[in-house]
Short mmCIF file of C-alpha atoms in Angstrom, two decimals:
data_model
loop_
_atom_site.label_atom_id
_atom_site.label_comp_id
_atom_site.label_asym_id
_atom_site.label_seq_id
_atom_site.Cartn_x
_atom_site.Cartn_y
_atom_site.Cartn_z
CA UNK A 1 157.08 -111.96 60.07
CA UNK A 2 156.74 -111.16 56.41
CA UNK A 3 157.08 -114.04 54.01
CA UNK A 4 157.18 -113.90 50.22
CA UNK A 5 157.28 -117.68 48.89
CA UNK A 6 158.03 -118.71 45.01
CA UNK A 7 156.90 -122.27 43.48
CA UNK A 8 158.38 -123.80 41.62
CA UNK A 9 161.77 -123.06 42.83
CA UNK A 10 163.10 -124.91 39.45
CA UNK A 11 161.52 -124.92 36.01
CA UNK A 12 162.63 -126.92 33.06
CA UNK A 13 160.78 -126.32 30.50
CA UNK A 14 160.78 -126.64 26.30
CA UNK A 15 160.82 -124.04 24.36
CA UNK A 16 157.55 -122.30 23.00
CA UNK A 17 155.44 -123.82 26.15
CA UNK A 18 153.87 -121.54 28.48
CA UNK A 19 153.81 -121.70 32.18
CA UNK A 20 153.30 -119.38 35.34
CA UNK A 21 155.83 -118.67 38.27
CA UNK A 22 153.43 -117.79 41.18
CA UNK A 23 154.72 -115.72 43.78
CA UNK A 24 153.25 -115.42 47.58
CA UNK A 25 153.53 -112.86 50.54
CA UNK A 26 152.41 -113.18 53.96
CA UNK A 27 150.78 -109.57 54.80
CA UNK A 28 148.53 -107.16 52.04
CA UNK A 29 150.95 -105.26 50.40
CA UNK A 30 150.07 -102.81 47.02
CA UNK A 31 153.97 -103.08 46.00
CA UNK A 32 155.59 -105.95 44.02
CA UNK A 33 158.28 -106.31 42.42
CA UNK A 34 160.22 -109.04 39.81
CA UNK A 35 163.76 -109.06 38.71
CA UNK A 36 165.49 -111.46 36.92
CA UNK A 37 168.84 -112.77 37.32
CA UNK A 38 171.96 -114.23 35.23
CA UNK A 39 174.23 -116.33 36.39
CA UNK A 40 176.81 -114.45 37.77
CA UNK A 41 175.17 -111.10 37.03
CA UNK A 42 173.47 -108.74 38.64
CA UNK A 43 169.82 -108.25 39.40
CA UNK A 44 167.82 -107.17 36.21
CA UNK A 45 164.50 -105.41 36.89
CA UNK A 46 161.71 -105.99 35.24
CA UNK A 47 158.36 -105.24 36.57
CA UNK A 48 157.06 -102.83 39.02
CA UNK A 49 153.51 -104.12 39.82
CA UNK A 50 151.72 -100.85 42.23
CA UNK A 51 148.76 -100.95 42.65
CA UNK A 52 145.50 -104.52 43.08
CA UNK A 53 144.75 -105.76 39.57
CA UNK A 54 147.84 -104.00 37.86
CA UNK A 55 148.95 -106.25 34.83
CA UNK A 56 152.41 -105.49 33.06
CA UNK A 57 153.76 -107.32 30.04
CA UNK A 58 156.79 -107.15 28.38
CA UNK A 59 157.91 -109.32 25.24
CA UNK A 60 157.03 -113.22 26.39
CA UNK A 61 156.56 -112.31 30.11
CA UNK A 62 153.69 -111.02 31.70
CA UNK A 63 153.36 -110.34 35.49
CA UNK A 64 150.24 -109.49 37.63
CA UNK A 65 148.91 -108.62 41.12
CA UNK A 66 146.54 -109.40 42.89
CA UNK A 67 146.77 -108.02 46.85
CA UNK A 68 143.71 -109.67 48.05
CA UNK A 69 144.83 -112.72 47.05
CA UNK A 70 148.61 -111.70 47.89
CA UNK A 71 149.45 -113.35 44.77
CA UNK A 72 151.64 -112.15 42.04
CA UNK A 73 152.55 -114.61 38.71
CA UNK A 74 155.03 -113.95 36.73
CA UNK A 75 153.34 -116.18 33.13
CA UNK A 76 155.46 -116.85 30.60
CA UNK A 77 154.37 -117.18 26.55
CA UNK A 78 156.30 -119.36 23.66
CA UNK A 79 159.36 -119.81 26.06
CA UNK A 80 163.04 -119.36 24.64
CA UNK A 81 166.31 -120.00 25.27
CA UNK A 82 166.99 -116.58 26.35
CA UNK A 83 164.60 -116.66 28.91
CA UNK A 84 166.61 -119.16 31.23
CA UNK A 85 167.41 -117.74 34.39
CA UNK A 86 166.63 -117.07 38.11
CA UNK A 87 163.60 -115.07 38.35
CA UNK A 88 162.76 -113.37 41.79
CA UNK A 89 160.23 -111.69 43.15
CA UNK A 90 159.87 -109.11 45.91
CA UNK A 91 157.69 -106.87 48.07
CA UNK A 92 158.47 -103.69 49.93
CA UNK A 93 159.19 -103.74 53.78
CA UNK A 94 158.32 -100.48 53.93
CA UNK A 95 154.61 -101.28 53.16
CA UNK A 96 154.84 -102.62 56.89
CA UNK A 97 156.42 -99.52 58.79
CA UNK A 98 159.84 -100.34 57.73
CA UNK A 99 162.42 -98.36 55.07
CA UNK A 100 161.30 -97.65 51.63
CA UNK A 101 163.23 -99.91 48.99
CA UNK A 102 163.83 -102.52 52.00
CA UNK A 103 163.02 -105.53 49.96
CA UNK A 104 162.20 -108.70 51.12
CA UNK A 105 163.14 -111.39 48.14
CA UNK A 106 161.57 -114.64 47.65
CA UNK A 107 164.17 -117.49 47.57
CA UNK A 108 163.57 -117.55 43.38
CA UNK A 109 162.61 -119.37 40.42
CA UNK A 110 165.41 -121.14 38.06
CA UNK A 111 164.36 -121.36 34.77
CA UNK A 112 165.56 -123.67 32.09
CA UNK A 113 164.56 -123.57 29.01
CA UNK A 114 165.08 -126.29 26.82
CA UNK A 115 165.20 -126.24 22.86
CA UNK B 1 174.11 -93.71 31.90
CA UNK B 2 176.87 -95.66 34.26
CA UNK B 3 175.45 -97.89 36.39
CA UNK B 4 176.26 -99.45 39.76
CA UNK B 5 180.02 -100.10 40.32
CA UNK B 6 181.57 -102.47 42.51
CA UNK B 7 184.82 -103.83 43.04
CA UNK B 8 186.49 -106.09 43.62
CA UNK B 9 184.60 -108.65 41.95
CA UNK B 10 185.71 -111.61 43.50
CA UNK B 11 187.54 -112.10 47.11
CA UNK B 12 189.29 -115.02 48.30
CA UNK B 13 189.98 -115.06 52.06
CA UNK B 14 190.78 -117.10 55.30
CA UNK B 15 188.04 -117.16 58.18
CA UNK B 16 189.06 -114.15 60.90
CA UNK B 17 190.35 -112.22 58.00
CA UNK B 18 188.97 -108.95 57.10
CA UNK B 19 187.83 -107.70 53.86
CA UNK B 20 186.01 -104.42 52.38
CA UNK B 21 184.17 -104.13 49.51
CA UNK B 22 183.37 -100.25 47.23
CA UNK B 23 180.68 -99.19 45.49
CA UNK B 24 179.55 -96.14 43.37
CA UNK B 25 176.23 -95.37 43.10
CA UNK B 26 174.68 -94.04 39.90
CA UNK B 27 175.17 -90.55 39.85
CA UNK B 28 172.57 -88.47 41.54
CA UNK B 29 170.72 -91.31 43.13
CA UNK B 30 170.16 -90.14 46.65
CA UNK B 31 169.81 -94.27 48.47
CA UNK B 32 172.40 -96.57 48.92
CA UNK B 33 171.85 -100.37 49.93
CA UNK B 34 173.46 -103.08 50.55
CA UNK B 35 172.58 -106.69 50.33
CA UNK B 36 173.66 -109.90 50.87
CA UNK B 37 172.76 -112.98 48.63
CA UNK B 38 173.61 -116.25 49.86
CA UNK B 39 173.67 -119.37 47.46
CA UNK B 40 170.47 -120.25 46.45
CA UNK B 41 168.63 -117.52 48.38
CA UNK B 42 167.28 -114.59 47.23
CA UNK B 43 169.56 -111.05 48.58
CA UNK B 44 168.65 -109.81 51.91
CA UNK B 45 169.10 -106.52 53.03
CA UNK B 46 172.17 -105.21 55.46
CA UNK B 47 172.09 -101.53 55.53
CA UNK B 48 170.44 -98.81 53.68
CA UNK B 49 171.65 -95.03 52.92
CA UNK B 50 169.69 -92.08 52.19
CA UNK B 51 172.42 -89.55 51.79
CA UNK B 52 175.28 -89.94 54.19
CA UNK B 53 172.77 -91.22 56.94
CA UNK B 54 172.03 -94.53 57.82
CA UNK B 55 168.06 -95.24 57.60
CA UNK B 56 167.49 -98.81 58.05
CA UNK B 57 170.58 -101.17 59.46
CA UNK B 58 168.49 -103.80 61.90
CA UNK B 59 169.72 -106.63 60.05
CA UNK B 60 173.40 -105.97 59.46
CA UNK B 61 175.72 -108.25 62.12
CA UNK B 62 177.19 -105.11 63.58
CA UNK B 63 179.82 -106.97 65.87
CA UNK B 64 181.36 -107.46 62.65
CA UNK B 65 180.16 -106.25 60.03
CA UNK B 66 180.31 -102.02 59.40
CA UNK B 67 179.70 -100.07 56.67
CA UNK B 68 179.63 -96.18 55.52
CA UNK B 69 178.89 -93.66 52.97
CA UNK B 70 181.38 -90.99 52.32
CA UNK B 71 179.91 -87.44 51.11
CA UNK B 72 177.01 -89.03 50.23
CA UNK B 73 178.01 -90.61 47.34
CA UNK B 74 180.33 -94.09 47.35
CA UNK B 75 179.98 -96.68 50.37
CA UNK B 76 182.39 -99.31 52.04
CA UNK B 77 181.03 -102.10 53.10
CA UNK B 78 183.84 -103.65 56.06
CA UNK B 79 183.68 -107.38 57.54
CA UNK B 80 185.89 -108.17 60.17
CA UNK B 81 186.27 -110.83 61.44
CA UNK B 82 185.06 -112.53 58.67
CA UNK B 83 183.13 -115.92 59.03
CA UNK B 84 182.52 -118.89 57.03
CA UNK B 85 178.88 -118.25 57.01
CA UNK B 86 179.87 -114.79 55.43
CA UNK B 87 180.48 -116.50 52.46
CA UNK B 88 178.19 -114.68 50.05
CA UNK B 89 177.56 -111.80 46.75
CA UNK B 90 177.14 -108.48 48.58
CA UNK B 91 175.36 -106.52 46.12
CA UNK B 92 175.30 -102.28 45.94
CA UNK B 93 171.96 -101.21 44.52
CA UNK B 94 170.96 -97.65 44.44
CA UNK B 95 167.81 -95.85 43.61
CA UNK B 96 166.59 -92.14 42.87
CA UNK B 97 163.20 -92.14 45.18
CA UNK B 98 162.41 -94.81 47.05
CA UNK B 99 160.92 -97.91 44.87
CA UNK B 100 163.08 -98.96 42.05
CA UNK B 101 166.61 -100.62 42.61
CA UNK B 102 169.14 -100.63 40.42
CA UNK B 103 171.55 -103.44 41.32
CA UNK B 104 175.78 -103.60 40.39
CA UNK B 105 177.43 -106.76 39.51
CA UNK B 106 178.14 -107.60 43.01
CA UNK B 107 181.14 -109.05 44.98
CA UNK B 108 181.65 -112.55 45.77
CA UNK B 109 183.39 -113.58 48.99
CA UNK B 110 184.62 -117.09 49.38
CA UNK B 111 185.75 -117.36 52.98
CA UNK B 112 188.06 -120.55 53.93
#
């Protein structure tokens, strides 16, 4: 059964620290994906991670695969306010003969970022 | 660009009740899915769309939940009978090529 685990599951942390949301999955996969969510809102993506070694940054987050490992981190730089919310990550079931865009979500990371 | 439309929003209703929740994908994006995100967990899928055909439904509870997509474009998502358990956002997300999602705002159901 495919598994995609997230640690922490909470995060309080002050503003301009840095940490790292690790994120993983239980069979090799080249497809990962994070989203972040508000509460309330809807899901907000952010990276699309393709392909072993692919790094992606944007603004104070930076995400990065590695599918020998099956490891992604999500690292965070100088934290904000702004940044507080659930952050999730997610591989592709179809990777494992199953549909295309058939995500399987791992159970997410609440961030709270205090001033 | 519009994106993913839902409604209603929020739905209040008593166990054995049925409900049905509407969504409009982003125009021209060929795959429909729905999830379902219980507290605290991330969403989980129920059914996926590409066109007017289903392509993946092997987790949706189908002896009471159902769902379809009209002419290929907006989708109904049915429960009935609805359980406590059921209590849950069902979120629309669509996508152009398979990958990328692009999620709506969701629905909340609060069954009683």
């Amino acid at each position: 059964e495919l598994k995609v685990e997230q640690n922490p599951l909470f995060l309080s942390m002050q503003e301009g620290k840095n940490y790292t949301i690790y994120c993983n999955y239980s069979t090799t996969s080249d497809r990962l994906y994070w989203y972040r969510q508000d509460p309330g809102k809807s899901l907000e993506s952010l990276f699309v991670l393709l392909s072993n070694g692919a790094v992606k940054q944007e603004g104070r987050l930076m995400a990065s695969l590695d599918t020998k490992a099956r490891l992604s981190t999500l690292h965070i730089t100088a934290a904000v306010h702004d940044l507080s919310a659930t952050y999730f990550c997610a591989v592709d079931r179809g990777d494992y003969g199953g549909s295309q865009g058939n995500l399987i979500f791992g159970k997410g990371t609440k961030l709270s970022v205090k001033p | 660009e519009a994106g993913v439309a839902q409604s209603p929003r929020y739905k209040i209703i008593e166990k054995r009740q049925s409900v049905a929740f509407w969504c409009n994908p982003i125009s021209g994006h060929a795959t429909l899915y729905w999830y379902q995100q219980i507290l605290g967990q991330g969403p989980k899928l129920l059914i996926q769309f590409q066109n007017n055909g289903v392509v993946d439904d092997s987790q949706l509870p189908k002896d009471r939940f159902s769902a379809e997509r009209l002419k290929g474009v907006d989708s109904t998502l049915k429960i009935q009978p609805a359980k406590l358990e059921d209590s849950a956002v069902y979120l629309c997300a669509s996508s152009p090529y398979t990958g990328e999602l692009f999620f709506g705002e969701g629905s909340r159901l609060t069954v009683l």
